[in-house]
mmCIF file of C-alpha atoms and ligand atoms in Angstrom:
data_model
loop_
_atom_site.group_PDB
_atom_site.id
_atom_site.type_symbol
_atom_site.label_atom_id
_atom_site.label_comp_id
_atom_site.label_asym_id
_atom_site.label_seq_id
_atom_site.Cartn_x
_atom_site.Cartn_y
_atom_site.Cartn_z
ATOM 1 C CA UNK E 1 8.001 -202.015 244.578
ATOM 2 C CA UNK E 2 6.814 -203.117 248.149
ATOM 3 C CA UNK E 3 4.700 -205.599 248.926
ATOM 4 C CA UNK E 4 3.325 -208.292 251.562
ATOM 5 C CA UNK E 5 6.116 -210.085 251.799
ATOM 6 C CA UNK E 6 8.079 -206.940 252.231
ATOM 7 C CA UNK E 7 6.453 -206.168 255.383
ATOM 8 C CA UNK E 8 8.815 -207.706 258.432
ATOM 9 C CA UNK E 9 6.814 -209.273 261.360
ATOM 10 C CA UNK E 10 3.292 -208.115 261.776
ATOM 11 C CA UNK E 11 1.904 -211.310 260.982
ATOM 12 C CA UNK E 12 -1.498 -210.477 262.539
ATOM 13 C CA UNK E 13 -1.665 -207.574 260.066
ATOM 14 C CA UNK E 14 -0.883 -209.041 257.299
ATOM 15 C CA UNK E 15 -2.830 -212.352 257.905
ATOM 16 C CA UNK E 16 -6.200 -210.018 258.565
ATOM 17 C CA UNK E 17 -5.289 -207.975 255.200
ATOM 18 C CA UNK E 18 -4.652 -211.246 253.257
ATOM 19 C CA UNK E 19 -8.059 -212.246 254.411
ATOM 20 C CA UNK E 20 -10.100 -209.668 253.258
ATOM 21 C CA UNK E 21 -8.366 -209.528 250.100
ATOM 22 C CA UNK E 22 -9.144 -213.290 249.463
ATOM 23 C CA UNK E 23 -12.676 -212.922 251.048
ATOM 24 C CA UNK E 24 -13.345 -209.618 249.452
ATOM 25 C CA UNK E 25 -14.670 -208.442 252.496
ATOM 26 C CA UNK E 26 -12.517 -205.025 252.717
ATOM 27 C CA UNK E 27 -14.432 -203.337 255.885
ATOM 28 C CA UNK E 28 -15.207 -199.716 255.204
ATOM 29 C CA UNK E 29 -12.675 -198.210 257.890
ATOM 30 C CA UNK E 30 -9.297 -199.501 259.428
ATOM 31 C CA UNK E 31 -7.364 -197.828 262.121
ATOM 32 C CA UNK E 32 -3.644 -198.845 262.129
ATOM 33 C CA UNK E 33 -1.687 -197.460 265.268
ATOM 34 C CA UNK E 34 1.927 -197.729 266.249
ATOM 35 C CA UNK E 35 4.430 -195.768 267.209
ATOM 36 C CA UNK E 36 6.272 -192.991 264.533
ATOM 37 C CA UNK E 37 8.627 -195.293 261.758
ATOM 38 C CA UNK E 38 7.278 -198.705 262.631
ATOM 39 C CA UNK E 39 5.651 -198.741 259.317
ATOM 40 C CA UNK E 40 1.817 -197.444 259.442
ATOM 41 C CA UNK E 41 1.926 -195.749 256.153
ATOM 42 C CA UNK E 42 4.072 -198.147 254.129
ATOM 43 C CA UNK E 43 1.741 -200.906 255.189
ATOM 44 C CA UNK E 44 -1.207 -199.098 254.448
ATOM 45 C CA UNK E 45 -0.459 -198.050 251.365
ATOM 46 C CA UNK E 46 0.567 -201.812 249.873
ATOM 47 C CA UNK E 47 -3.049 -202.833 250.965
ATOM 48 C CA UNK E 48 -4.303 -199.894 249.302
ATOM 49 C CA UNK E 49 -2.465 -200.336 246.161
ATOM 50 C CA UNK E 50 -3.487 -204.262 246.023
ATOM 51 C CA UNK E 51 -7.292 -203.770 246.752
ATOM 52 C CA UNK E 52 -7.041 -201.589 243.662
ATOM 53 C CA UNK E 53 -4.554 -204.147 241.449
ATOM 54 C CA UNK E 54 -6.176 -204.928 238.584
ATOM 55 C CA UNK E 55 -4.577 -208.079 237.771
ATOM 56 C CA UNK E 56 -3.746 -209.656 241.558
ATOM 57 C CA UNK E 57 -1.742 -212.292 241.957
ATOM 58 C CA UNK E 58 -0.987 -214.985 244.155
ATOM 59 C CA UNK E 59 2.786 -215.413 244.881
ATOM 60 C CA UNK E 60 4.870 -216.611 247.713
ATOM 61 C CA UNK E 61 1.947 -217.379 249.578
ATOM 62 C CA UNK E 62 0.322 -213.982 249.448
ATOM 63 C CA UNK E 63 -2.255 -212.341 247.572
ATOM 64 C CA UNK E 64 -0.165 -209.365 245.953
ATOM 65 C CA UNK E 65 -0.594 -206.148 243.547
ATOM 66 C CA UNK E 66 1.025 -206.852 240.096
ATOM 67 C CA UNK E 67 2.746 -204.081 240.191
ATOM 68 C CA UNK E 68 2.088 -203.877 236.217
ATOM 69 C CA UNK E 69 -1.324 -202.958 235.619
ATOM 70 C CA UNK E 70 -2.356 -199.551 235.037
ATOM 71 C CA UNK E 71 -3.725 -198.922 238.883
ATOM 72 C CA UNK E 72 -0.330 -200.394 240.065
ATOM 73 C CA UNK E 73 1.505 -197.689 238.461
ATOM 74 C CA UNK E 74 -0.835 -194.547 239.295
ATOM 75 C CA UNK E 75 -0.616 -196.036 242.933
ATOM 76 C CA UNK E 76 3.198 -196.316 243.296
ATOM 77 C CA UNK E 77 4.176 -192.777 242.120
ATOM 78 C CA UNK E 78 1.563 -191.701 244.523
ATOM 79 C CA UNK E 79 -0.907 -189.816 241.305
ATOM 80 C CA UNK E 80 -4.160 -192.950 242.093
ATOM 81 C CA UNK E 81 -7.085 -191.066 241.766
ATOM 82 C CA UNK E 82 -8.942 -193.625 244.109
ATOM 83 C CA UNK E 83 -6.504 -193.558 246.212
ATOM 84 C CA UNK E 84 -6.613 -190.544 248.656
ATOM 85 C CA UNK E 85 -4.328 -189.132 251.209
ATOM 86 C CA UNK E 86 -5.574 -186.350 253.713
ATOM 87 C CA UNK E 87 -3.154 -184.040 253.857
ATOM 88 C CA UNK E 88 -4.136 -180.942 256.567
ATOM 89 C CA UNK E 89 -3.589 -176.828 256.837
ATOM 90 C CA UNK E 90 -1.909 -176.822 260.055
ATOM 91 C CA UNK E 91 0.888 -178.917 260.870
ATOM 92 C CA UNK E 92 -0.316 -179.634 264.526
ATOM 93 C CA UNK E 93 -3.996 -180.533 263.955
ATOM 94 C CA UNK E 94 -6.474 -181.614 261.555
ATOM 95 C CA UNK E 95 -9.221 -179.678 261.661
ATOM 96 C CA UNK E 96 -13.129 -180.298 260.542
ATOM 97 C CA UNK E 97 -12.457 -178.515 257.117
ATOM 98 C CA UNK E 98 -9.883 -180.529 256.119
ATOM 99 C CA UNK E 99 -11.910 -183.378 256.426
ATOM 100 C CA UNK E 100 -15.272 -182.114 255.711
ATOM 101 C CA UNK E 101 -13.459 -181.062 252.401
ATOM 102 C CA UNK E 102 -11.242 -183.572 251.502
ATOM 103 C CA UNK E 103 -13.067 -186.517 253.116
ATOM 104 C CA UNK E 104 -17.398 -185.844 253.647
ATOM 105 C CA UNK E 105 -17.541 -183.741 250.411
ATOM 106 C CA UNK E 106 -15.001 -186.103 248.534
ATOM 107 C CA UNK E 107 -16.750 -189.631 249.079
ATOM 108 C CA UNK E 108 -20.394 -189.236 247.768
ATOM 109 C CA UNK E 109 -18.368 -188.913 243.942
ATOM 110 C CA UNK E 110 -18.054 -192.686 242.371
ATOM 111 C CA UNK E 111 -14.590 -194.036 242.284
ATOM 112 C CA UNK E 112 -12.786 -193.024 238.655
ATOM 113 C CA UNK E 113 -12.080 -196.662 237.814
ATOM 114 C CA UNK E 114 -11.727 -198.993 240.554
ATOM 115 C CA UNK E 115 -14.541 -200.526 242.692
ATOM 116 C CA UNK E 116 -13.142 -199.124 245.613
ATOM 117 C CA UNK E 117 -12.452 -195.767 246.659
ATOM 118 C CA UNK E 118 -9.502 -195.503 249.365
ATOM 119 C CA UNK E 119 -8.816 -192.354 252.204
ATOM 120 C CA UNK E 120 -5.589 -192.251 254.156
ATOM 121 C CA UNK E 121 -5.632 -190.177 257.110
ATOM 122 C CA UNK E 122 -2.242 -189.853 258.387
ATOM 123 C CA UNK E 123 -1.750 -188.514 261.919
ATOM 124 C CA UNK E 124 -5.187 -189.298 262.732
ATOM 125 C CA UNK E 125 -4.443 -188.686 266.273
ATOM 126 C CA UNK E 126 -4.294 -185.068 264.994
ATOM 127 C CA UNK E 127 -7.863 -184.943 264.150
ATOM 128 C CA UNK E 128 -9.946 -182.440 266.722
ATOM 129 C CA UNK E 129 -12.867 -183.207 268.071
ATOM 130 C CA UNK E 130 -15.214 -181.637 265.552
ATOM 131 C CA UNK E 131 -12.961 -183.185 262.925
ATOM 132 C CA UNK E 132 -13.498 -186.415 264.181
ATOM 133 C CA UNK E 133 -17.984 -185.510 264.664
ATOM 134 C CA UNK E 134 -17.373 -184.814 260.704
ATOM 135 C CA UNK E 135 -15.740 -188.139 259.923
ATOM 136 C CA UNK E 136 -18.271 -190.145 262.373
ATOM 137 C CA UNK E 137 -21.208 -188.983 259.733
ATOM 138 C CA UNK E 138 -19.422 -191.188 257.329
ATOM 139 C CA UNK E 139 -18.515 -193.720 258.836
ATOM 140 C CA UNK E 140 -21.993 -193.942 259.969
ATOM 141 C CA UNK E 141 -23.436 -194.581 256.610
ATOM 142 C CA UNK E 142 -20.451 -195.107 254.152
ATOM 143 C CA UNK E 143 -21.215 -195.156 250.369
ATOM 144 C CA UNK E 144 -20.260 -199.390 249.404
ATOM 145 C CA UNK E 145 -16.985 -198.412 247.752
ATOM 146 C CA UNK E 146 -14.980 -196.369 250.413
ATOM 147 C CA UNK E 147 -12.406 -197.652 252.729
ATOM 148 C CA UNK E 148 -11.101 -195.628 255.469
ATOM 149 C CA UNK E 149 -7.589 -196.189 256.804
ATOM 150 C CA UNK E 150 -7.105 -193.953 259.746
ATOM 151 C CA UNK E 151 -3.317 -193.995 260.789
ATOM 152 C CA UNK E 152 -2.216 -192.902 264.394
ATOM 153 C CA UNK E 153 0.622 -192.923 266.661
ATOM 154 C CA UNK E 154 -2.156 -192.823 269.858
ATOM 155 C CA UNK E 155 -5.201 -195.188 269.830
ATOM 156 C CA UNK E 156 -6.311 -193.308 272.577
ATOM 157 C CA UNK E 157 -6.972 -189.740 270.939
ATOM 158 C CA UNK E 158 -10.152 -191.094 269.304
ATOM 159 C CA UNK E 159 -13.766 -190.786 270.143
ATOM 160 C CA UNK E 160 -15.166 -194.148 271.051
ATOM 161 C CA UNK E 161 -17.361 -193.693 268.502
ATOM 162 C CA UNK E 162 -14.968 -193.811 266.124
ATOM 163 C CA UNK E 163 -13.014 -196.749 267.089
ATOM 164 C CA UNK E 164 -15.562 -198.791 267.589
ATOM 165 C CA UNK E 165 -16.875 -198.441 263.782
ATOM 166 C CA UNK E 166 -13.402 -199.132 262.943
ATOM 167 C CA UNK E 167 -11.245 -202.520 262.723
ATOM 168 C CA UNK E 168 -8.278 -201.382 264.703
ATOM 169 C CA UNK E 169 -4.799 -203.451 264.102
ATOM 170 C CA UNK E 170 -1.914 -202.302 265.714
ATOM 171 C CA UNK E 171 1.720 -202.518 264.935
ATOM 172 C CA UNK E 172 3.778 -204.842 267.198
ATOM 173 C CA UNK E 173 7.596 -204.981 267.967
ATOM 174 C CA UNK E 174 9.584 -206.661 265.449
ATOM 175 C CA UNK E 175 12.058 -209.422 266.806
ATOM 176 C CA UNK E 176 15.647 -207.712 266.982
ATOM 177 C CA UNK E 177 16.582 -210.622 264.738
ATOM 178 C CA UNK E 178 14.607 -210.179 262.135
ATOM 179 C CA UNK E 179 15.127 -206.641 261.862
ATOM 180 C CA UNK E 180 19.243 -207.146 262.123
ATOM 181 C CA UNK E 181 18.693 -209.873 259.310
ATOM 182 C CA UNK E 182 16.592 -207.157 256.958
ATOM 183 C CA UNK E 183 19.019 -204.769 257.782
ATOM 184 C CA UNK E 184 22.219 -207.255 256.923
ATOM 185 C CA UNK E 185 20.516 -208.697 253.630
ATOM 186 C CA UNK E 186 18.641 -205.919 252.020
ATOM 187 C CA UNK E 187 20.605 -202.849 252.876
ATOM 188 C CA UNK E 188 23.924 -204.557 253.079
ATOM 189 C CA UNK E 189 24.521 -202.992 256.901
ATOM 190 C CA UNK E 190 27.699 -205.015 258.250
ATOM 191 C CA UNK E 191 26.712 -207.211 260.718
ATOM 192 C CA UNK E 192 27.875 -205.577 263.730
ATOM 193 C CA UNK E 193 25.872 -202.357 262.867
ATOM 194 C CA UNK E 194 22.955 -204.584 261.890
ATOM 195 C CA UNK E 195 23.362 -206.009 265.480
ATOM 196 C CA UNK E 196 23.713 -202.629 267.243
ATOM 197 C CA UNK E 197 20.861 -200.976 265.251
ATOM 198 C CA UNK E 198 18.119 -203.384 265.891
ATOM 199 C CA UNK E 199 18.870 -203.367 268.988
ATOM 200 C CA UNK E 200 18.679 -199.723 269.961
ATOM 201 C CA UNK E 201 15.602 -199.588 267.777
ATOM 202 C CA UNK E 202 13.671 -201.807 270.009
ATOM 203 C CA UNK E 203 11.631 -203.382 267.723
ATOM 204 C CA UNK E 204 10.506 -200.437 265.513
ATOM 205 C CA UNK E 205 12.328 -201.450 261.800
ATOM 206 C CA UNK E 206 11.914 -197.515 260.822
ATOM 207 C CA UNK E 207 13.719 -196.401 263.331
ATOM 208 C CA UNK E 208 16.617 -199.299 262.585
ATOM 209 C CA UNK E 209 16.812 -198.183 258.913
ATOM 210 C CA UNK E 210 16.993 -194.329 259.922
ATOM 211 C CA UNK E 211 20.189 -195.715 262.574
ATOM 212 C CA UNK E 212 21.507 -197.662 259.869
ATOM 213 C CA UNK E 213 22.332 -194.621 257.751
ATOM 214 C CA UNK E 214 22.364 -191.829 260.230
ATOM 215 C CA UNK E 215 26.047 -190.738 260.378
ATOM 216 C CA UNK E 216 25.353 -188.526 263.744
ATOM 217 C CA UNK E 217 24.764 -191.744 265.303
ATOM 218 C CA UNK E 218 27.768 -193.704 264.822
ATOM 219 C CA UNK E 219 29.757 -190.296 266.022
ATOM 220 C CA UNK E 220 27.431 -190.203 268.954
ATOM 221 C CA UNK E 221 28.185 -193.749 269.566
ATOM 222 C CA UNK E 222 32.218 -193.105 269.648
ATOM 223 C CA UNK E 223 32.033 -190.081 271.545
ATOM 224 C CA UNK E 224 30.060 -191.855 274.084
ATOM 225 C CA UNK E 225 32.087 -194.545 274.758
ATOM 226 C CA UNK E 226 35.255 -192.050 274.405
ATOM 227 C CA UNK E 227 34.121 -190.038 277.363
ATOM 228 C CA UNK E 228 33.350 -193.349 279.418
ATOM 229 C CA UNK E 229 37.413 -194.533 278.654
ATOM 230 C CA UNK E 230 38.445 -191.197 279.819
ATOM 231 C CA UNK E 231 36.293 -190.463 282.856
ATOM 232 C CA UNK E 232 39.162 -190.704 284.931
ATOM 233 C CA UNK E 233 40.792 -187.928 284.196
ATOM 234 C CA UNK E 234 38.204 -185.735 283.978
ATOM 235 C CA UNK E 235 36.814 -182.944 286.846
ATOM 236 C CA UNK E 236 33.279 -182.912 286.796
ATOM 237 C CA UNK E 237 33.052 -179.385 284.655
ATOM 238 C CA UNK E 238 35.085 -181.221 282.073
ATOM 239 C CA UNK E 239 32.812 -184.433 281.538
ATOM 240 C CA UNK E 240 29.696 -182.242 281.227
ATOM 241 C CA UNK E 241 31.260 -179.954 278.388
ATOM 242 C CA UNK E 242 32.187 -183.506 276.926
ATOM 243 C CA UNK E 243 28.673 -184.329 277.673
ATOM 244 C CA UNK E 244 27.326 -180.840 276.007
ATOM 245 C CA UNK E 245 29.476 -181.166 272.875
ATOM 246 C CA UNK E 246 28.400 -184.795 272.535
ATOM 247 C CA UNK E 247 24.868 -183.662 272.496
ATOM 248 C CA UNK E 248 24.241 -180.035 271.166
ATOM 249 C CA UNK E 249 21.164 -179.773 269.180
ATOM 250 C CA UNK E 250 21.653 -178.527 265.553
ATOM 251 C CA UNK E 251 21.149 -175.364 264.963
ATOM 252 C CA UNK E 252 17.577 -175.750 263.105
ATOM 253 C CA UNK E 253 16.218 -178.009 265.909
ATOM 254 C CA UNK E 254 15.374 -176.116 268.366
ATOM 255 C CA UNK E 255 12.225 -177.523 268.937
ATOM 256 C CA UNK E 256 13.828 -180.466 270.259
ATOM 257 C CA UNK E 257 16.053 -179.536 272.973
ATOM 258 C CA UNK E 258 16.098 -178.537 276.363
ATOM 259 C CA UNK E 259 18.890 -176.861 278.027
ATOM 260 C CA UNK E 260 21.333 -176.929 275.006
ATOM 261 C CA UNK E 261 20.863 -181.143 274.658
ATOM 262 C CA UNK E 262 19.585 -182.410 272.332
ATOM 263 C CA UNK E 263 16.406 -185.085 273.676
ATOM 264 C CA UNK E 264 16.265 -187.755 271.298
ATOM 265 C CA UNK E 265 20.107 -187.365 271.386
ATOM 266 C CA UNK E 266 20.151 -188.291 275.369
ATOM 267 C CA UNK E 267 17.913 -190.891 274.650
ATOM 268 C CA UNK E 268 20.196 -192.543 272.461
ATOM 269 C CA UNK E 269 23.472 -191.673 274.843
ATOM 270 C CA UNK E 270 22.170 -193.292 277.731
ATOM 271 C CA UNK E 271 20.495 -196.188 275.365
ATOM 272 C CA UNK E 272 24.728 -196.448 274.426
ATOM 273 C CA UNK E 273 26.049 -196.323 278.028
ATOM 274 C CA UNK E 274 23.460 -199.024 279.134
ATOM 275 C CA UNK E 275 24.387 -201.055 276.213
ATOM 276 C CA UNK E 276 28.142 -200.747 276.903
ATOM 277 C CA UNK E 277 27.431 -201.828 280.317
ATOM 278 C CA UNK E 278 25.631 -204.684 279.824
ATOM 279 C CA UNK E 279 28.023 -205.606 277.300
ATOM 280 C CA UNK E 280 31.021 -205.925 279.597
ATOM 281 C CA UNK E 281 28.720 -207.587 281.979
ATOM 282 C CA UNK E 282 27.935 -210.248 279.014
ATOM 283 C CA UNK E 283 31.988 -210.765 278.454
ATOM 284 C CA UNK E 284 32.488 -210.873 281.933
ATOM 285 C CA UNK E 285 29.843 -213.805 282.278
ATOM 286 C CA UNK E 286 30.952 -215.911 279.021
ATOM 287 C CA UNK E 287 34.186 -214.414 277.882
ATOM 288 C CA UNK E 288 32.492 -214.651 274.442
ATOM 289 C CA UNK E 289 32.675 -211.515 271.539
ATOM 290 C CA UNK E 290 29.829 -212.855 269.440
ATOM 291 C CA UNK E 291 26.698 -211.563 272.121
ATOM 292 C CA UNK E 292 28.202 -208.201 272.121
ATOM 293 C CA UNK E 293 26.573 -205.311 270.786
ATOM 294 C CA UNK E 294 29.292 -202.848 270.406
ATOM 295 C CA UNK E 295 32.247 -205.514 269.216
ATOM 296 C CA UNK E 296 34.053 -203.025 267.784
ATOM 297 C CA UNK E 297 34.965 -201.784 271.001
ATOM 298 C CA UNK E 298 36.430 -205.262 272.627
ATOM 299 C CA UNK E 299 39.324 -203.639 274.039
ATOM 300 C CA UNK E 300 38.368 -201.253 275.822
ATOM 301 C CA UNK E 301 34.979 -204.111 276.641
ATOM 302 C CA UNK E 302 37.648 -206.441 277.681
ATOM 303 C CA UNK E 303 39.838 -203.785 280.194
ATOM 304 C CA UNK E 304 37.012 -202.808 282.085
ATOM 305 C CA UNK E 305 36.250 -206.527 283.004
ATOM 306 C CA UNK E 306 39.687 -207.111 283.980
ATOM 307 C CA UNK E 307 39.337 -204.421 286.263
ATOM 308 C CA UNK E 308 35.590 -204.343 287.466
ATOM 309 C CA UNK E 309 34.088 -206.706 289.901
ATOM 310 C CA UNK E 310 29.999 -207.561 288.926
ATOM 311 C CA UNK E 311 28.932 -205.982 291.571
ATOM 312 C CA UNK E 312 30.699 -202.447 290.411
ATOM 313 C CA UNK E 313 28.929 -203.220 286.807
ATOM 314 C CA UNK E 314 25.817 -204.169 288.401
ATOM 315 C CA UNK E 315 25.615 -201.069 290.254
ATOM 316 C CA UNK E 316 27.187 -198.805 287.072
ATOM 317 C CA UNK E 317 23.547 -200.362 285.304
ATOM 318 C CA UNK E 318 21.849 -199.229 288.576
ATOM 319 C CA UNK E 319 23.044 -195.979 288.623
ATOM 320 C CA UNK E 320 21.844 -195.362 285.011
ATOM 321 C CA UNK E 321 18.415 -196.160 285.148
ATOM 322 C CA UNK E 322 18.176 -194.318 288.795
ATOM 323 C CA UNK E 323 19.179 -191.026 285.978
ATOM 324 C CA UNK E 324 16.714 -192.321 283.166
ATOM 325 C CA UNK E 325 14.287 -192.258 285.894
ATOM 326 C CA UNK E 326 15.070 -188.649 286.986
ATOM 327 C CA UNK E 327 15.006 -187.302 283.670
ATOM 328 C CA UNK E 328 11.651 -188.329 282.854
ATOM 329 C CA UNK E 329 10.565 -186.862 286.084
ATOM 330 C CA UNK E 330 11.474 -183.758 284.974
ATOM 331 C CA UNK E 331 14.885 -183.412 287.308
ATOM 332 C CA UNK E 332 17.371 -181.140 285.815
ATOM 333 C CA UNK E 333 19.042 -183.034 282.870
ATOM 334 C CA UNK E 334 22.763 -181.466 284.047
ATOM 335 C CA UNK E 335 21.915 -182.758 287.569
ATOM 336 C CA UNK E 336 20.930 -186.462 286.530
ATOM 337 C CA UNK E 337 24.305 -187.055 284.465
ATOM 338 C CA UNK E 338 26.627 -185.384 286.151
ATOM 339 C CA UNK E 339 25.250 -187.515 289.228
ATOM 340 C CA UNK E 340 25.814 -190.302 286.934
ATOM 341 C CA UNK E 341 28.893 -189.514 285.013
ATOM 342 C CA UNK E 342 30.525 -189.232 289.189
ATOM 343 C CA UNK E 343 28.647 -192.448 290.306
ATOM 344 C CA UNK E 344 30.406 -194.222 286.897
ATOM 345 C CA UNK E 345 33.892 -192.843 287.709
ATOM 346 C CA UNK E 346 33.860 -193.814 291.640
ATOM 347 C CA UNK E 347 32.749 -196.946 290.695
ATOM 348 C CA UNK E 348 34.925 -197.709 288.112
ATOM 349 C CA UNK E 349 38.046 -196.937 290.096
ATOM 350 C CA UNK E 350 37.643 -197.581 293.468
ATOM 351 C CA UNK E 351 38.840 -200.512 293.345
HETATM 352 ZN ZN1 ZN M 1 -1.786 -204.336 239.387
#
């Protein structure tokens, strides 16, 4: 059952939480932003479930739910009648019935048997307009017992109004250490995954779990580095059917591709090339395995050094983020890595 000291990093968070639950001063609305998988609604719903705990306790330095008491229970299988998610109609916005409904309607009733009564609005950066007018009436003049915790990928998509009635913490980067250490010790990831996870997941521990047991990603990761080893042989047409294969969306994603690639596919293939780069740029420097991100690939890490000078690395790295720049100015995807993929290959074996 999660808890505080579940919650990696996000010190501020937690020490502002910890706070109010000591003080009993639980403000009547929170906003918690950061980005998708860093951990807005897992957070949100431990402080939820402790304000309600009827027995808290104080262990390991925090103030935690007892995860025993009646409330506990109702709260972690989701069924707390004082604790309320807003779910919405429509997938892409929330609109002013869903919360004048679920939320305006919903908070003059008493809470069932708590002292507080608790709304989570996921997506809040979903809410229109009018939807957000309609929840500005209560937070205007909230009843005693409500908290608000608005959760949103976009701090920016709310009225003023609204965030300034609000007490707005937001979700920082986790070190890549701590997240490879969570990742080694409580999902038993082998260290060298651990390492390459956290680091591709810059900082966001969702998004290192979801690596951590994503299959697709370790074959994306192989393929990758395949193509790179066998550039030289390859005429252009060849390395971007590589490069299409390596990427094709599946079949019930459209919605996130372009051109037959996949997008957050691309983002990860050039994440791996710039990786593998910097790698052999690392073993060139110090010789040393144990800095390495992909270490399962040494040999092939420890050919290309034998054979590259730092400047030809130096201006491999160059040439990538020259096509991570073109692609997010909209230049033909194709264009930017087969540019690349050629710059890669001269460089590589001109000398
Ligand atoms: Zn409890």
């Amino acid at each position: 059952m999660a808890e505080f000291s579940d919650i990696i990093g996000q010190e501020q968070i937690k020490e502002h939480m910890q706070n109010a639950l000591k003080t009993g001063k639980i403000s009547h609305a929170y906003i918690i932003s950061g980005e998708n998988g860093s951990g807005k609604e897992f957070i949100a719903k431990i402080f939820a479930k402790t304000i309600q705990c009827e027995e808290k306790e104080d262990r390991n330095g925090f103030i935690e739910a007892c995860n025993k008491c009646h409330s506990c229970i109702q709260a972690e299988s989701d069924n707390h009648p004082d604790i309320i998610t807003i779910t919405h109609e429509k997938p892409a916005s929330i609109g002013v019935n869903d919360i004048r409904d679920k939320l305006r309607d919903d908070v003059v009733i008493k809470p069932y048997a708590s002292e507080h009564k608790i709304y989570i609005i996921p997506e809040g950066e979903k809410m229109t307009p009018a939807a957000q007018n309609a929840l500005l009436k209560t937070l205007e003049e909230p009843p005693s017992y409500i908290v608000i915790i608005i959760l949103t990928n976009n701090i920016n998509a709310f009225l003023p109004t609204i965030t300034s009635r609000c007490i707005h913490l937001s979700i920082k980067p986790v070190q890549d250490d701590l997240i490879r250490q969570y990742l080694m010790e409580e999902c038993h990831v082998v260290d060298y995954k651990a390492a390459l996870c956290a680091s591709f997941a810059k900082g966001n521990v969702g998004k290192a779990l979801q690596l951590a047991s994503n299959e697709k990603f370790e074959a994306l990761k192989n393929a990758t580095i395949e193509l790179i080893s066998k550039l030289k042989g390859l005429e252009i047409h060849d390395m971007m059917d590589r490069v299409h294969e390596i990427l094709s969306p599946d079949e019930d994603d459209e919605k996130n591709s372009k051109n037959g690639i996949d997008i957050s596919q691309l983002e990860d293939f050039l994440d791996v090339l710039l990786f593998l780069f910097r790698d052999i740029l690392v073993y060139k420097a110090t010789n040393e395995e144990e800095h390495l991100i992909f270490s399962d690939k040494l040999s092939y890490i420890k050919d290309v050094t034998q054979n590259c000078t730092y400047d030809a690395i130096n201006r491999i790295i160059g040439n990538m983020e020259i096509a991570k720049n073109r692609i997010s100015s909209n230049v033909n995807i194709d264009l930017a890595l087969e540019l690349m993929l050629i710059g890669i290959k001269e460089t590589l074996w001109q000398e």
